Amino acid sequence: MKNLPRIPIAHLPTPIEELPRLSEALGGPRLWVKRDDQTGLAFGGNKTRKLEYLAAEAQAQGALTLITAGAVQSNHCRQTAAAAAKLGFECILVLAGDPSEASSANYLLDRLLGVEVLWANWESRHDDLQRAYERAVKDGREPYLVPYGGSSPTGAAAYAYAIEEMLAQDLDPDWIIFASSSGGTHAGLVAGAHLCGYQGKVLGISIDEPEEILQARVATIASDVTKLLGEPTTFSPESVLVNADYLGLGYGIPSYLEKEAIQVFARHEALLLDPVYTGRVAGGMMDLISKEYFSPDETVLFWHTGGTPALFADKYRQFFA
Ligand SMILES: *Cc1c(COP(=O)(O)O)cnc(C)c1O
C-alpha cells in the first residue's frame, strides 16, 4: 500500500484485548476487542484515524478552516473540532437537530473546543453543509470540506492501514464486526483486507441504512480507496457483508437491544459502549451469538469505534436511569 500524507494525532496502534468473561457469559465464540475508542484525541473514536489523513490533505491545500456536518451528538463533529483545535484550524460545524438541546456530551465538547455552529434540518443537512462551505469560500476562510462521517477515499484509507495494524498485532480473527453508517470505516477495512490478504470476514452492522444502499456505498468507497493506494480493484456490492437487522426505530433511537448490550459489556468487561453505534452492534452481535451464527471455535473481533461521550448526553439520561 502506498503511504498517504498523514498528521499523527491518534494514539496508534490501539490495544487489542481479549474478552473472556463476556465470551463465557454469552456462551459464544472467543471474543476480542480493538480499542478504537482509545484513539486519544478528545475522547477519540474512529473518526480520529480518518482525520489524520483528512487534516493532512487540508494542510496540503492550504486550508484555514475545517467544515463538516452531523447530528447534535455527532462523534465525527466532536473529533473534527478537536483536530481543528489541535492543528490550528478554525472549525465550522453544521449540526442537524434542536438548538435548544442542552449542551451536554459531544455538543458540550464542541463548544468547549471553540467551534462555530450553524443549525440545519436533518433532511436538508447535506445541502446545508454545501451552502455553508460555499459561504466560507466567499468569505475567504479557505475551508476544507470534511465529508459526512469523514468518509471520502482519503479518510477511509485510514481503515485500510488499520487492517495492517491489526495483523501486525498478531491477531487474525475469523470475523471483524463493527458499526457501519457513512461507510468509510467499512470500506477501508474491506480495501485493507483485500490489500493485506486478510481472509476473515468483515461484517458491518448497519446503524441507519438498508442493506443494499450501504453495500453499494461501501463497494464504491472501497474501490476508490484501492485506487488511491495504487492498487486499483473493483468491489461488487454483493461482496460487501452488511447486516441491517438492527435498525430499530432509526438513527439515535436506542431500545432494549442497545440498553441490554451496554449493561452486559459494562458488567462483564468494564467496557463502555455508546447508545447510537457500538451499543447497537453489541446487541446485534449478542443476538447473532444466541442464534449460533458464529461457530464456537471461531474468533470474533469487536472493533470498538468509540462514541462513549454520548453516554452522558441529556438526551439519553432517562434511558439509562
Ligand atoms: C461515525 C461512527 C461510526 C460509523 O463509521 P462510518 O465510517 O461513518 O461508517 C461507528 N461508530 C461510531 C462511534 C461513530 O462515531
Tab-separated table of N, CA and C and ligand atoms in Angstrom, residues 44-47 50 73-76 78-79 148-151 156 159 178-187 207 214 217-218 251 274 276-278 281 303-308, ligand 1:
chain	number	residue	atom	x	y	z
A	44	GLY	N	-11.444	10.506	21.503
A	44	GLY	CA	-11.159	9.573	20.415
A	44	GLY	C	-12.358	8.980	19.707
A	45	GLY	N	-12.097	7.857	19.032
A	45	GLY	CA	-13.108	7.207	18.204
A	45	GLY	C	-12.575	6.993	16.801
A	46	ASN	N	-13.409	6.387	15.946
A	46	ASN	CA	-12.910	6.002	14.624
A	46	ASN	C	-12.600	7.194	13.714
A	47	LYS	N	-13.256	8.347	13.927
A	47	LYS	CA	-13.017	9.491	13.039
A	47	LYS	C	-11.606	10.061	13.223
A	50	LYS	N	-9.366	8.658	10.633
A	50	LYS	CA	-9.606	9.265	9.319
A	50	LYS	C	-9.028	10.678	9.253
A	73	GLN	N	-25.320	15.300	18.516
A	73	GLN	CA	-24.421	14.461	19.307
A	73	GLN	C	-23.414	13.699	18.428
A	74	SER	N	-23.054	14.278	17.288
A	74	SER	CA	-22.120	13.615	16.374
A	74	SER	C	-20.724	13.448	16.980
A	75	ASN	N	-20.237	12.223	16.975
A	75	ASN	CA	-18.854	11.962	17.392
A	75	ASN	C	-17.876	12.495	16.354
A	76	HIS	N	-18.286	12.370	15.107
A	76	HIS	CA	-17.456	12.852	13.991
A	76	HIS	C	-17.208	14.349	14.118
A	78	ARG	N	-17.365	16.194	16.859
A	78	ARG	CA	-16.519	16.453	18.037
A	78	ARG	C	-15.043	16.152	17.728
A	79	GLN	N	-14.777	15.061	17.013
A	79	GLN	CA	-13.379	14.745	16.704
A	79	GLN	C	-12.799	15.712	15.675
A	148	TYR	N	-19.181	14.094	5.092
A	148	TYR	CA	-20.032	13.483	6.099
A	148	TYR	C	-19.377	12.211	6.645
A	149	GLY	N	-19.166	12.161	7.945
A	149	GLY	CA	-18.532	10.984	8.566
A	149	GLY	C	-17.068	10.806	8.196
A	150	GLY	N	-16.487	11.784	7.504
A	150	GLY	CA	-15.081	11.673	7.102
A	150	GLY	C	-14.851	10.589	6.062
A	151	SER	N	-15.933	10.215	5.348
A	151	SER	CA	-15.863	9.025	4.502
A	151	SER	C	-15.538	9.283	3.031
A	156	ALA	N	-11.275	7.170	4.439
A	156	ALA	CA	-11.499	5.725	4.568
A	156	ALA	C	-10.196	4.933	4.504
A	159	TYR	N	-8.614	3.174	7.457
A	159	TYR	CA	-9.019	1.844	7.925
A	159	TYR	C	-8.417	0.712	7.098
A	178	PHE	N	-18.454	-4.566	13.456
A	178	PHE	CA	-18.348	-3.128	13.802
A	178	PHE	C	-19.558	-2.378	13.254
A	179	ALA	N	-19.687	-1.120	13.685
A	179	ALA	CA	-20.797	-0.265	13.247
A	179	ALA	C	-20.487	0.389	11.908
A	180	SER	N	-21.435	0.334	10.991
A	180	SER	CA	-21.261	0.939	9.673
A	180	SER	C	-22.381	1.930	9.401
A	181	SER	N	-21.989	3.146	9.015
A	181	SER	CA	-23.013	4.170	8.782
A	181	SER	C	-22.714	4.986	7.527
A	182	SER	N	-21.757	5.904	7.588
A	182	SER	CA	-21.415	6.613	6.343
A	182	SER	C	-20.533	5.738	5.452
A	183	GLY	N	-20.041	4.642	5.987
A	183	GLY	CA	-19.420	3.603	5.160
A	183	GLY	C	-17.908	3.649	5.038
A	184	GLY	N	-17.281	4.706	5.524
A	184	GLY	CA	-15.839	4.845	5.333
A	184	GLY	C	-15.025	3.819	6.117
A	185	THR	N	-15.435	3.572	7.347
A	185	THR	CA	-14.737	2.579	8.156
A	185	THR	C	-14.827	1.214	7.477
A	186	HIS	N	-16.036	0.880	7.092
A	186	HIS	CA	-16.306	-0.399	6.441
A	186	HIS	C	-15.494	-0.537	5.142
A	187	ALA	N	-15.523	0.519	4.341
A	187	ALA	CA	-14.822	0.492	3.049
A	187	ALA	C	-13.322	0.347	3.231
A	207	ILE	N	-26.193	0.896	10.959
A	207	ILE	CA	-26.796	1.707	12.015
A	207	ILE	C	-28.054	2.395	11.514
A	214	LEU	N	-26.249	0.510	1.730
A	214	LEU	CA	-24.937	0.532	2.392
A	214	LEU	C	-23.920	-0.311	1.622
A	217	ARG	N	-22.702	1.737	-1.307
A	217	ARG	CA	-21.848	2.843	-0.865
A	217	ARG	C	-20.460	2.331	-0.479
A	218	VAL	N	-20.431	1.256	0.299
A	218	VAL	CA	-19.150	0.718	0.769
A	218	VAL	C	-18.316	0.213	-0.414
A	251	TYR	N	-31.989	6.028	13.484
A	251	TYR	CA	-30.704	6.569	13.959
A	251	TYR	C	-30.868	7.296	15.299
A	274	ASP	N	-21.527	2.917	23.400
A	274	ASP	CA	-22.352	4.120	23.235
A	274	ASP	C	-23.749	3.719	22.756
A	276	VAL	N	-25.669	4.869	20.366
A	276	VAL	CA	-26.056	5.030	18.952
A	276	VAL	C	-25.401	3.970	18.050
A	277	TYR	N	-24.106	3.743	18.232
A	277	TYR	CA	-23.363	2.877	17.313
A	277	TYR	C	-22.962	1.547	17.961
A	278	THR	N	-21.991	1.623	18.881
A	278	THR	CA	-21.408	0.367	19.385
A	278	THR	C	-22.405	-0.442	20.217
A	281	VAL	N	-24.349	-2.439	17.684
A	281	VAL	CA	-23.547	-3.557	17.165
A	281	VAL	C	-23.458	-4.677	18.203
A	303	TRP	N	-14.789	-4.510	16.809
A	303	TRP	CA	-13.973	-3.303	16.585
A	303	TRP	C	-14.730	-2.124	17.189
A	304	HIS	N	-14.256	-1.685	18.354
A	304	HIS	CA	-14.930	-0.593	19.082
A	304	HIS	C	-14.608	0.721	18.380
A	305	THR	N	-15.626	1.396	17.881
A	305	THR	CA	-15.388	2.607	17.091
A	305	THR	C	-15.545	3.890	17.910
A	306	GLY	N	-15.780	3.761	19.215
A	306	GLY	CA	-15.841	4.964	20.055
A	306	GLY	C	-17.260	5.422	20.354
A	307	GLY	N	-17.409	6.730	20.531
A	307	GLY	CA	-18.747	7.282	20.763
A	307	GLY	C	-19.174	7.363	22.212
A	308	THR	N	-18.311	6.913	23.115
A	308	THR	CA	-18.734	6.832	24.516
A	308	THR	C	-19.170	8.163	25.145
B	1	LIG	C1	-19.159	7.512	12.802
B	1	LIG	C2	-19.196	6.346	13.713
B	1	LIG	C3	-19.344	5.037	13.205
B	1	LIG	C4	-19.579	4.743	11.755
B	1	LIG	O1	-18.442	4.896	10.984
B	1	LIG	P1	-18.618	5.199	9.422
B	1	LIG	O2	-17.254	5.253	8.906
B	1	LIG	O3	-19.365	6.502	9.337
B	1	LIG	O4	-19.441	4.109	8.824
B	1	LIG	C5	-19.303	3.986	14.092
B	1	LIG	N1	-19.160	4.192	15.412
B	1	LIG	C6	-19.038	5.424	15.946
B	1	LIG	C7	-18.919	5.553	17.407
B	1	LIG	C8	-19.046	6.542	15.116
B	1	LIG	O5	-18.932	7.760	15.644
